[in-house]
mmCIF file of C-alpha atoms and ligand atoms in Angstrom:
data_model
loop_
_atom_site.group_PDB
_atom_site.id
_atom_site.type_symbol
_atom_site.label_atom_id
_atom_site.label_comp_id
_atom_site.label_asym_id
_atom_site.label_seq_id
_atom_site.Cartn_x
_atom_site.Cartn_y
_atom_site.Cartn_z
ATOM 1 C CA MET A 1 58.083 -23.657 -23.036
ATOM 2 C CA LYS A 2 55.669 -22.477 -25.676
ATOM 3 C CA LYS A 3 53.271 -19.782 -23.811
ATOM 4 C CA THR A 4 48.954 -20.392 -24.161
ATOM 5 C CA PRO A 5 47.998 -18.105 -26.587
ATOM 6 C CA LYS A 6 45.867 -15.906 -24.475
ATOM 7 C CA SER A 7 42.574 -16.216 -26.367
ATOM 8 C CA THR A 8 42.567 -20.573 -25.892
ATOM 9 C CA LEU A 9 42.568 -19.572 -22.291
ATOM 10 C CA ASP A 10 39.487 -16.668 -22.848
ATOM 11 C CA ASN A 11 37.782 -20.093 -24.808
ATOM 12 C CA THR A 12 38.062 -22.540 -22.168
ATOM 13 C CA ALA A 13 37.834 -20.541 -18.884
ATOM 14 C CA PRO A 14 33.535 -20.927 -18.084
ATOM 15 C CA ASP A 15 31.731 -17.987 -18.041
ATOM 16 C CA PRO A 16 31.145 -16.197 -14.760
ATOM 17 C CA ILE A 17 28.388 -16.372 -13.275
ATOM 18 C CA ALA A 18 25.716 -13.224 -13.528
ATOM 19 C CA LEU A 19 22.155 -12.784 -12.506
ATOM 20 C CA ALA A 20 19.893 -8.924 -13.234
ATOM 21 C CA ILE A 21 16.353 -9.160 -12.045
ATOM 22 C CA HIS A 22 13.592 -6.178 -12.271
ATOM 23 C CA GLY A 23 10.397 -5.092 -9.923
ATOM 24 C CA GLY A 24 8.935 -3.094 -12.914
ATOM 25 C CA ALA A 25 9.975 0.257 -14.142
ATOM 26 C CA GLY A 26 7.980 3.400 -13.562
ATOM 27 C CA ASN A 27 7.555 7.121 -11.864
ATOM 28 C CA TYR A 28 8.896 5.727 -8.772
ATOM 29 C CA ASP A 29 11.248 7.627 -6.072
ATOM 30 C CA LYS A 30 13.396 5.854 -4.311
ATOM 31 C CA SER A 31 12.657 6.955 -0.571
ATOM 32 C CA ASP A 32 9.360 5.068 -0.970
ATOM 33 C CA GLN A 33 11.353 1.935 -2.161
ATOM 34 C CA ASN A 34 12.931 0.977 1.000
ATOM 35 C CA ALA A 35 10.630 -1.689 0.887
ATOM 36 C CA GLN A 36 10.955 -3.252 -2.378
ATOM 37 C CA VAL A 37 15.489 -2.807 -2.182
ATOM 38 C CA LYS A 38 15.858 -4.561 0.996
ATOM 39 C CA HIS A 39 14.066 -7.478 -1.035
ATOM 40 C CA LEU A 40 15.337 -7.321 -4.021
ATOM 41 C CA ARG A 41 18.832 -7.590 -2.517
ATOM 42 C CA GLN A 42 17.747 -10.568 -0.494
ATOM 43 C CA VAL A 43 16.582 -11.995 -3.658
ATOM 44 C CA ALA A 44 19.587 -11.759 -5.412
ATOM 45 C CA LEU A 45 20.815 -13.006 -3.542
ATOM 46 C CA TYR A 46 19.401 -15.838 -2.771
ATOM 47 C CA GLY A 47 20.147 -16.339 -6.804
ATOM 48 C CA ARG A 48 23.829 -15.498 -6.833
ATOM 49 C CA SER A 49 24.031 -18.404 -3.586
ATOM 50 C CA MET A 50 21.952 -20.572 -6.099
ATOM 51 C CA LEU A 51 24.119 -19.891 -9.097
ATOM 52 C CA ARG A 52 27.834 -19.903 -7.107
ATOM 53 C CA SER A 53 26.324 -23.960 -5.983
ATOM 54 C CA GLY A 54 25.636 -24.174 -9.463
ATOM 55 C CA ALA A 55 21.962 -24.042 -10.423
ATOM 56 C CA LYS A 56 21.078 -24.130 -13.895
ATOM 57 C CA ALA A 57 20.087 -21.081 -15.179
ATOM 58 C CA LEU A 58 16.507 -21.958 -16.128
ATOM 59 C CA ASP A 59 15.786 -23.179 -12.475
ATOM 60 C CA VAL A 60 17.304 -20.208 -10.756
ATOM 61 C CA ALA A 61 15.325 -17.939 -13.436
ATOM 62 C CA GLU A 62 11.953 -19.594 -12.200
ATOM 63 C CA GLU A 63 12.915 -20.019 -7.980
ATOM 64 C CA LEU A 64 13.468 -16.076 -8.340
ATOM 65 C CA ALA A 65 10.622 -15.342 -9.818
ATOM 66 C CA VAL A 66 8.546 -17.211 -7.589
ATOM 67 C CA MET A 67 10.077 -15.230 -4.177
ATOM 68 C CA LEU A 68 9.253 -11.673 -6.639
ATOM 69 C CA GLU A 69 5.165 -13.029 -7.436
ATOM 70 C CA ASP A 70 5.666 -14.057 -3.417
ATOM 71 C CA ALA A 71 6.343 -10.901 -1.687
ATOM 72 C CA GLY A 72 3.457 -8.673 -2.702
ATOM 73 C CA LEU A 73 5.678 -5.814 -2.927
ATOM 74 C CA TYR A 74 5.327 -5.583 -6.793
ATOM 75 C CA VAL A 75 2.643 -6.117 -9.639
ATOM 76 C CA ALA A 76 3.227 -9.390 -9.534
ATOM 77 C CA GLY A 77 1.720 -12.547 -8.042
ATOM 78 C CA LYS A 78 0.159 -10.839 -4.550
ATOM 79 C CA GLY A 79 1.011 -7.898 -6.150
ATOM 80 C CA THR A 80 -1.078 -8.157 -8.710
ATOM 81 C CA GLY A 81 -4.013 -5.271 -8.642
ATOM 82 C CA PRO A 82 -8.142 -6.200 -10.205
ATOM 83 C CA ASN A 83 -8.841 -4.900 -13.890
ATOM 84 C CA SER A 84 -11.989 -3.207 -15.115
ATOM 85 C CA ALA A 85 -14.058 -6.397 -13.642
ATOM 86 C CA GLY A 86 -12.276 -6.271 -10.803
ATOM 87 C CA GLU A 87 -10.574 -10.086 -11.415
ATOM 88 C CA TYR A 88 -7.100 -10.927 -10.969
ATOM 89 C CA GLU A 89 -5.930 -11.903 -14.148
ATOM 90 C CA LEU A 90 -1.745 -12.567 -14.479
ATOM 91 C CA ASP A 91 0.433 -13.127 -17.354
ATOM 92 C CA ALA A 92 4.033 -14.751 -17.682
ATOM 93 C CA CYS A 93 6.681 -16.054 -19.830
ATOM 94 C CA ILE A 94 9.832 -18.126 -18.285
ATOM 95 C CA MET A 95 12.615 -19.323 -21.149
ATOM 96 C CA ASP A 96 15.461 -21.657 -21.646
ATOM 97 C CA GLY A 97 17.443 -19.695 -24.117
ATOM 98 C CA THR A 98 19.961 -23.123 -24.424
ATOM 99 C CA SER A 99 17.167 -25.450 -26.148
ATOM 100 C CA ARG A 100 14.971 -22.255 -26.700
ATOM 101 C CA ASN A 101 12.082 -23.985 -25.032
ATOM 102 C CA ILE A 102 9.361 -21.397 -23.972
ATOM 103 C CA GLY A 103 6.650 -21.701 -21.743
ATOM 104 C CA ALA A 104 3.036 -19.229 -21.393
ATOM 105 C CA VAL A 105 0.420 -18.636 -19.727
ATOM 106 C CA CYS A 106 -2.161 -14.920 -19.602
ATOM 107 C CA ALA A 107 -5.234 -14.528 -18.346
ATOM 108 C CA LEU A 108 -4.315 -16.441 -14.998
ATOM 109 C CA LYS A 109 -6.650 -16.768 -13.126
ATOM 110 C CA GLY A 110 -6.500 -18.349 -9.492
ATOM 111 C CA PHE A 111 -2.931 -19.628 -8.977
ATOM 112 C CA LYS A 112 -0.440 -18.371 -6.641
ATOM 113 C CA ASN A 113 2.633 -18.861 -9.427
ATOM 114 C CA PRO A 114 1.835 -18.098 -13.001
ATOM 115 C CA VAL A 115 5.879 -18.732 -13.738
ATOM 116 C CA LYS A 116 5.838 -22.365 -12.153
ATOM 117 C CA VAL A 117 2.184 -23.293 -14.398
ATOM 118 C CA ALA A 118 4.086 -21.413 -16.815
ATOM 119 C CA ARG A 119 7.251 -23.890 -16.706
ATOM 120 C CA ALA A 120 4.575 -27.095 -16.479
ATOM 121 C CA VAL A 121 3.878 -25.383 -19.957
ATOM 122 C CA MET A 122 7.037 -25.391 -21.382
ATOM 123 C CA GLU A 123 7.731 -29.246 -20.090
ATOM 124 C CA ARG A 124 4.558 -31.072 -19.797
ATOM 125 C CA THR A 125 3.325 -29.594 -22.886
ATOM 126 C CA PRO A 126 3.663 -29.803 -26.039
ATOM 127 C CA HIS A 127 2.907 -26.178 -26.636
ATOM 128 C CA VAL A 128 4.126 -22.662 -25.296
ATOM 129 C CA MET A 129 1.461 -21.092 -24.466
ATOM 130 C CA LEU A 130 -1.942 -21.639 -22.248
ATOM 131 C CA ALA A 131 -5.107 -18.947 -21.548
ATOM 132 C CA GLY A 132 -7.180 -18.669 -19.558
ATOM 133 C CA ARG A 133 -10.231 -20.864 -18.580
ATOM 134 C CA GLY A 134 -7.845 -24.299 -20.710
ATOM 135 C CA ALA A 135 -4.734 -22.649 -18.461
ATOM 136 C CA GLU A 136 -6.850 -22.837 -15.216
ATOM 137 C CA THR A 137 -7.153 -25.972 -16.397
ATOM 138 C CA PHE A 138 -4.130 -27.506 -16.433
ATOM 139 C CA ALA A 139 -2.845 -25.688 -13.995
ATOM 140 C CA ALA A 140 -5.155 -27.334 -11.403
ATOM 141 C CA LEU A 141 -4.021 -30.741 -13.105
ATOM 142 C CA GLN A 142 -0.703 -29.703 -12.811
ATOM 143 C CA ASN A 143 -1.055 -29.367 -8.214
ATOM 144 C CA CYS A 144 -0.007 -25.367 -8.934
ATOM 145 C CA THR A 145 -1.365 -23.617 -5.822
ATOM 146 C CA PRO A 146 -4.132 -22.112 -6.458
ATOM 147 C CA VAL A 147 -6.042 -18.602 -4.891
ATOM 148 C CA GLU A 148 -9.329 -19.960 -2.830
ATOM 149 C CA LYS A 149 -10.018 -16.501 -1.574
ATOM 150 C CA PRO A 150 -8.550 -13.707 -4.072
ATOM 151 C CA LEU A 151 -10.504 -10.775 -2.215
ATOM 152 C CA GLU A 152 -7.921 -12.304 0.321
ATOM 153 C CA TYR A 153 -4.904 -12.932 -0.600
ATOM 154 C CA TYR A 154 -4.355 -9.786 -3.067
ATOM 155 C CA ILE A 155 -2.970 -7.020 -1.859
ATOM 156 C CA ILE A 156 -4.244 -3.981 -4.099
ATOM 157 C CA ARG A 157 -8.298 -4.233 -4.514
ATOM 158 C CA GLY A 158 -10.576 -1.989 -6.184
ATOM 159 C CA VAL A 159 -9.350 0.313 -9.220
ATOM 160 C CA THR A 160 -10.107 4.081 -8.503
ATOM 161 C CA ARG A 161 -7.436 5.471 -10.755
ATOM 162 C CA LEU A 162 -7.440 7.203 -13.458
ATOM 163 C CA PRO A 163 -6.279 5.192 -17.173
ATOM 164 C CA GLU A 164 -3.561 7.623 -16.673
ATOM 165 C CA ASP A 165 -2.101 6.211 -14.068
ATOM 166 C CA LEU A 166 -1.903 2.826 -14.741
ATOM 167 C CA ASP A 167 0.460 1.410 -12.608
ATOM 168 C CA THR A 168 3.156 -1.117 -13.865
ATOM 169 C CA GLY A 169 5.419 -2.667 -11.294
ATOM 170 C CA THR A 170 5.961 -5.892 -13.164
ATOM 171 C CA ILE A 171 8.638 -8.146 -12.439
ATOM 172 C CA GLY A 172 11.590 -10.175 -14.276
ATOM 173 C CA VAL A 173 14.440 -12.236 -13.968
ATOM 174 C CA VAL A 174 17.892 -13.285 -16.470
ATOM 175 C CA ALA A 175 20.523 -15.607 -15.300
ATOM 176 C CA ARG A 176 23.642 -16.685 -16.564
ATOM 177 C CA ASP A 177 24.950 -19.502 -14.928
ATOM 178 C CA HIS A 178 28.422 -21.727 -14.509
ATOM 179 C CA LYS A 179 27.579 -23.580 -18.347
ATOM 180 C CA GLY A 180 26.932 -19.549 -19.634
ATOM 181 C CA HIS A 181 23.587 -20.918 -20.227
ATOM 182 C CA LEU A 182 21.013 -17.970 -20.012
ATOM 183 C CA ALA A 183 17.281 -17.825 -18.995
ATOM 184 C CA ALA A 184 14.535 -15.396 -18.341
ATOM 185 C CA ALA A 185 11.445 -15.092 -17.072
ATOM 186 C CA THR A 186 8.549 -12.031 -16.864
ATOM 187 C CA SER A 187 5.779 -12.100 -14.744
ATOM 188 C CA THR A 188 2.685 -9.835 -14.885
ATOM 189 C CA GLY A 189 0.110 -8.545 -13.300
ATOM 190 C CA GLY A 190 -0.500 -6.585 -15.808
ATOM 191 C CA LEU A 191 -1.679 -2.668 -16.291
ATOM 192 C CA LEU A 192 -3.520 -1.706 -12.903
ATOM 193 C CA GLY A 193 -7.191 -1.640 -14.636
ATOM 194 C CA LYS A 194 -6.487 -2.916 -17.888
ATOM 195 C CA MET A 195 -9.442 -4.364 -19.840
ATOM 196 C CA ALA A 196 -10.903 -7.802 -18.819
ATOM 197 C CA GLY A 197 -9.378 -10.199 -20.532
ATOM 198 C CA ARG A 198 -6.055 -7.446 -22.205
ATOM 199 C CA VAL A 199 -2.967 -9.439 -21.905
ATOM 200 C CA GLY A 200 0.216 -7.697 -22.515
ATOM 201 C CA ASP A 201 3.954 -7.813 -23.260
ATOM 202 C CA SER A 202 5.334 -10.319 -20.257
ATOM 203 C CA PRO A 203 4.060 -13.405 -21.362
ATOM 204 C CA LEU A 204 4.865 -13.092 -24.897
ATOM 205 C CA PRO A 205 7.779 -14.540 -25.721
ATOM 206 C CA GLY A 206 9.500 -11.795 -27.830
ATOM 207 C CA ALA A 207 8.024 -8.714 -26.966
ATOM 208 C CA GLY A 208 8.663 -9.272 -22.736
ATOM 209 C CA CYS A 209 10.876 -12.275 -22.501
ATOM 210 C CA TRP A 210 12.999 -13.365 -24.073
ATOM 211 C CA ALA A 211 16.161 -15.548 -23.928
ATOM 212 C CA ASP A 212 18.076 -18.320 -26.645
ATOM 213 C CA GLY A 213 22.165 -18.648 -26.795
ATOM 214 C CA ARG A 214 23.130 -15.358 -27.162
ATOM 215 C CA VAL A 215 20.980 -12.997 -24.848
ATOM 216 C CA ALA A 216 17.902 -13.297 -22.224
ATOM 217 C CA VAL A 217 16.008 -10.298 -21.506
ATOM 218 C CA SER A 218 12.988 -9.492 -19.384
ATOM 219 C CA CYS A 219 11.128 -6.222 -20.382
ATOM 220 C CA THR A 220 8.944 -3.918 -17.807
ATOM 221 C CA GLY A 221 6.601 -1.083 -18.578
ATOM 222 C CA GLN A 222 3.709 -0.141 -21.415
ATOM 223 C CA GLY A 223 3.147 -3.514 -22.624
ATOM 224 C CA GLU A 224 1.355 -2.655 -25.573
ATOM 225 C CA TYR A 225 4.583 -0.138 -26.873
ATOM 226 C CA PHE A 226 7.015 -3.424 -26.309
ATOM 227 C CA ILE A 227 4.456 -5.459 -28.397
ATOM 228 C CA LYS A 228 5.086 -2.963 -31.259
ATOM 229 C CA ALA A 229 8.507 -2.848 -31.233
ATOM 230 C CA ALA A 230 9.243 -6.275 -30.395
ATOM 231 C CA THR A 231 11.668 -5.272 -28.117
ATOM 232 C CA ALA A 232 13.584 -8.090 -25.852
ATOM 233 C CA ALA A 233 13.725 -10.332 -29.143
ATOM 234 C CA ASP A 234 14.842 -6.376 -30.858
ATOM 235 C CA ILE A 235 18.092 -7.291 -28.969
ATOM 236 C CA SER A 236 19.296 -10.373 -29.749
ATOM 237 C CA ALA A 237 18.369 -9.247 -33.290
ATOM 238 C CA ARG A 238 20.254 -6.253 -33.707
ATOM 239 C CA MET A 239 23.555 -8.605 -31.618
ATOM 240 C CA ALA A 240 22.885 -11.360 -34.380
ATOM 241 C CA TYR A 241 22.314 -8.578 -37.534
ATOM 242 C CA GLY A 242 23.981 -6.094 -36.851
ATOM 243 C CA GLY A 243 26.784 -7.106 -34.137
ATOM 244 C CA ALA A 244 25.922 -4.090 -31.845
ATOM 245 C CA ALA A 245 26.998 -5.133 -28.022
ATOM 246 C CA LEU A 246 24.969 -5.869 -24.924
ATOM 247 C CA GLU A 247 24.737 -2.703 -23.869
ATOM 248 C CA ASP A 248 23.736 -1.319 -27.561
ATOM 249 C CA ALA A 249 21.588 -3.310 -28.112
ATOM 250 C CA ALA A 250 19.157 -3.027 -25.522
ATOM 251 C CA LYS A 251 19.107 1.170 -24.986
ATOM 252 C CA ALA A 252 18.954 0.854 -29.506
ATOM 253 C CA ALA A 253 15.624 -1.795 -28.513
ATOM 254 C CA LEU A 254 14.359 0.793 -25.811
ATOM 255 C CA ALA A 255 14.495 3.622 -28.071
ATOM 256 C CA ASP A 256 12.407 1.506 -30.288
ATOM 257 C CA MET A 257 9.751 1.764 -28.412
ATOM 258 C CA LYS A 258 9.807 4.343 -26.631
ATOM 259 C CA ALA A 259 9.849 5.576 -29.772
ATOM 260 C CA GLN A 260 6.493 4.919 -30.540
ATOM 261 C CA GLY A 261 5.169 6.379 -27.889
ATOM 262 C CA GLY A 262 5.925 3.885 -24.315
ATOM 263 C CA TYR A 263 7.992 3.111 -21.558
ATOM 264 C CA GLY A 264 9.650 1.297 -19.465
ATOM 265 C CA GLY A 265 13.119 -0.748 -19.310
ATOM 266 C CA VAL A 266 14.672 -4.362 -19.736
ATOM 267 C CA ILE A 267 17.309 -6.134 -17.994
ATOM 268 C CA ALA A 268 19.623 -8.000 -20.230
ATOM 269 C CA LEU A 269 22.699 -10.260 -20.244
ATOM 270 C CA ALA A 270 24.340 -11.999 -22.519
ATOM 271 C CA LYS A 271 26.993 -14.855 -23.014
ATOM 272 C CA THR A 272 29.577 -12.821 -21.115
ATOM 273 C CA GLY A 273 30.435 -9.471 -19.074
ATOM 274 C CA PRO A 274 27.578 -7.618 -16.755
ATOM 275 C CA PRO A 275 24.227 -7.180 -17.237
ATOM 276 C CA THR A 276 22.684 -3.896 -19.133
ATOM 277 C CA THR A 277 19.636 -2.495 -17.413
ATOM 278 C CA PRO A 278 18.585 1.203 -19.248
ATOM 279 C CA TYR A 279 14.616 2.657 -18.956
ATOM 280 C CA THR A 280 13.731 4.904 -20.254
ATOM 281 C CA SER A 281 10.973 5.501 -16.838
ATOM 282 C CA LYS A 282 11.629 7.900 -14.301
ATOM 283 C CA GLY A 283 12.902 4.635 -12.420
ATOM 284 C CA MET A 284 13.010 1.545 -12.357
ATOM 285 C CA ARG A 285 14.235 -1.461 -9.568
ATOM 286 C CA ARG A 286 16.350 -4.077 -10.131
ATOM 287 C CA ALA A 287 19.610 -5.848 -8.398
ATOM 288 C CA TRP A 288 22.372 -7.965 -10.792
ATOM 289 C CA PHE A 289 25.777 -8.853 -10.178
ATOM 290 C CA VAL A 290 28.281 -10.815 -12.451
ATOM 291 C CA GLY A 291 30.628 -12.627 -10.889
ATOM 292 C CA ASP A 292 32.443 -11.609 -7.951
ATOM 293 C CA GLY A 293 31.638 -8.724 -8.364
ATOM 294 C CA ASP A 294 29.607 -6.761 -5.401
ATOM 295 C CA LEU A 295 25.854 -6.634 -5.714
ATOM 296 C CA VAL A 296 24.160 -4.019 -7.084
ATOM 297 C CA VAL A 297 20.602 -2.867 -5.962
ATOM 298 C CA ASP A 298 18.756 0.195 -7.576
ATOM 299 C CA VAL A 299 15.761 2.080 -8.518
HETATM 300 N N1 LIG B 301 4.632 -4.404 -19.103
HETATM 301 C C1 LIG B 301 4.019 -5.186 -18.273
HETATM 302 C C2 LIG B 301 2.004 -5.094 -18.668
HETATM 303 O O1 LIG B 301 2.259 -4.630 -19.875
HETATM 304 C C3 LIG B 301 3.958 -3.428 -17.043
HETATM 305 C C4 LIG B 301 4.545 -4.058 -15.848
HETATM 306 O O2 LIG B 301 5.979 -4.412 -16.828
HETATM 307 O O3 LIG B 301 4.377 -3.225 -15.023
HETATM 308 O O4 LIG B 301 1.321 -5.679 -18.869
#
């Protein structure tokens, strides 16, 4: 009997599921991050069970982002810090790699899960991004859960730090489902003590969040520099036009961001293989797995 060529097998075999999540890049010491490490493990395990039972990458990206927003352990959702006016303005983006559909919100006040509002923008409007008051009116109409009493809800209150100390701690998810579809989500409270109305990279497709048929990316770090370098889209472009492998593309895009003067990290996942999670900061809180491999959590 004639043997089936290996390449044919490779083409028909479904790509293994894979996932990476992050809880921000920054000046972290692993010994101070026990709660975050424990939580990232729980979230990644839940994501793995979702993917194993056939969930879509887009649903996994949204649901895990909600868990990270609700934890109060990262600078996103409940863990958001106030801006210089003492207000809580949140940004988020979600992107489906297969359809290239995107939803994003920026400078959103008064809602618990910006990533859910972003998904609603994607699915229930003809637009990609809503900002400020318009986003809030829309979120209310979509029955998104409001935060009635910000001072009781958000963990971080008041800003006493200097600009050099501005904390980072955005959350992000990249997922590949059993069909090989990719999706990404990024959600943040932005930089602690940021100016009112300041929007960083996280909600901007191509800067802090991206997914297409090739790669899904979520970034974290000093957003201004990720915007200057268009880091998330740059990873995809390096793979498409330069034929770079995922890891090389992510490292090169991050090096370009660093050359602009910033620091941070990315999680990125291609159509095949494991995720890559490079960073230029002292640490990055993250977890990942591929196929039946071990789940890894690290800072
Ligand atoms: N990139 C985010 C921003 O600049 C901050 C972070 O990653 O923690 O808004």
